[in-house]
């Protein structure tokens, strides 16, 4: 791989650190990663343009480097790679303020529609259809996983209805650069990696981050992070509804489910999600009550969650 990097980029590192076929190295006091590009190739031009715009805004994003042939992608044994110069400590965990900094400083940035993911309703409906079909196929292999499927399908349907109503509200909801998925244990290497970027409603990242805080820390920390988020970001009424609608959507379940089916996790890992279902319903109620007080106007509720929490 040293020869590839030397030939295409005229960089000559003494050592390469190989982590899952991503190659990290230092050359002339600059840090780089030569990374497998695991998104559709059709995304690369849009991501490269966004990368340049974010650098122009002085955001600490990794810088995508063109090769000597002026191409962003370099093929190695038919596998696409990109080279990026990095400016952060790759081992430091992300924080909510850092996530929000990216979201708030890329509001309404110009993006190709190919990386736009704001149509949550269509995406979630397609996921539900796929998930329901998959449950019928894998029921025998993963019986425990499938016993709780209807609950999370129902929760996703609630989220779809909630977001559909929120989108119809006549109010501003800002688009910005977000991540395909952001988790509390992600590092700055992931946070500032343009390969992870999409365009979406700016509340997406915070909601996904807070959900992982709930499931992998505790409900109090997740609730405190929610208050921190609203206290430090000026969200419109419509954005508050979209934030809550995204909290309703059980991406945390679908992510673990997909990892199990793809043989990346044992089936028993889903227990960590299922055993916290009741507690998460209580968390959703607490957040609903907090947002209602904060905005002092009508916030739609999920009636069964309220009834169950008070029963």
Coordinates of N, CA and C in Angstrom, one line a residue, residues 1-14 16 25-28 30-34 65-68 83-85:
X1 N 0.8 -1.2 0.0 CA 0.0 0.0 0.0 C 0.9 1.3 0.0
X2 N 2.1 1.2 0.6 CA 3.0 2.3 0.5 C 3.2 2.8 -0.9
X3 N 3.4 1.8 -1.8 CA 3.7 2.1 -3.2 C 2.5 2.8 -3.9
X4 N 1.3 2.3 -3.5 CA 0.1 3.0 -4.1 C 0.0 4.4 -3.7
X5 N 0.2 4.7 -2.4 CA 0.2 6.0 -1.8 C 1.3 6.9 -2.4
X6 N 2.4 6.3 -2.6 CA 3.6 7.1 -3.2 C 3.2 7.4 -4.7
X7 N 2.7 6.5 -5.4 CA 2.5 6.6 -6.8 C 1.4 7.7 -7.1
X8 N 0.2 7.5 -6.3 CA -0.9 8.4 -6.6 C -0.9 9.7 -5.9
X9 N -0.2 9.8 -4.8 CA -0.3 11.0 -4.0 C 1.1 11.7 -3.7
X10 N 2.2 11.0 -4.2 CA 3.5 11.5 -3.9 C 3.8 11.8 -2.4
X11 N 3.2 10.9 -1.6 CA 3.5 10.9 -0.2 C 4.3 9.6 0.2
X12 N 5.2 9.7 1.1 CA 6.1 8.6 1.3 C 6.3 8.3 2.8
X13 N 5.2 7.8 3.4 CA 5.3 7.5 4.9 C 6.2 6.3 5.2
X14 N 6.8 6.4 6.3 CA 7.7 5.3 6.8 C 6.8 4.1 7.3
X16 N 2.7 2.5 8.0 CA 1.2 2.5 7.9 C 0.6 1.7 9.0
X25 N -1.5 7.1 8.6 CA 0.0 7.4 8.6 C 0.2 8.9 8.8
X26 N 1.5 9.2 9.1 CA 2.0 10.5 9.3 C 3.1 10.8 8.3
X27 N 3.0 11.9 7.6 CA 4.1 12.3 6.7 C 4.3 13.8 6.8
X28 N 5.5 14.2 7.1 CA 6.0 15.5 7.2 C 5.1 16.3 8.2
X30 N 2.1 15.8 9.1 CA 0.6 15.8 8.8 C 0.1 14.4 8.9
X31 N -1.1 14.3 9.4 CA -1.8 13.0 9.6 C -2.8 12.7 8.4
X32 N -2.8 11.5 8.0 CA -3.7 11.1 6.9 C -4.3 9.7 7.2
X33 N -5.4 9.5 6.5 CA -6.1 8.2 6.5 C -6.4 7.9 5.0
X34 N -6.0 6.7 4.6 CA -6.4 6.2 3.3 C -7.5 5.1 3.5
X65 N -8.3 14.6 -0.3 CA -7.2 14.9 -1.2 C -7.4 14.2 -2.5
X66 N -7.3 15.0 -3.6 CA -7.3 14.4 -5.0 C -6.0 13.7 -5.2
X67 N -6.0 12.6 -6.0 CA -4.8 11.9 -6.4 C -4.1 12.7 -7.5
X68 N -3.0 12.2 -8.0 CA -2.2 12.8 -9.0 C -2.9 12.9 -10.3
X83 N -8.3 9.4 0.1 CA -7.3 9.9 1.0 C -7.8 11.1 1.7
X84 N -7.6 11.2 3.0 CA -8.0 12.4 3.7 C -6.9 12.8 4.7
X85 N -6.7 14.1 4.8 CA -5.8 14.7 5.8 C -6.7 15.0 7.0

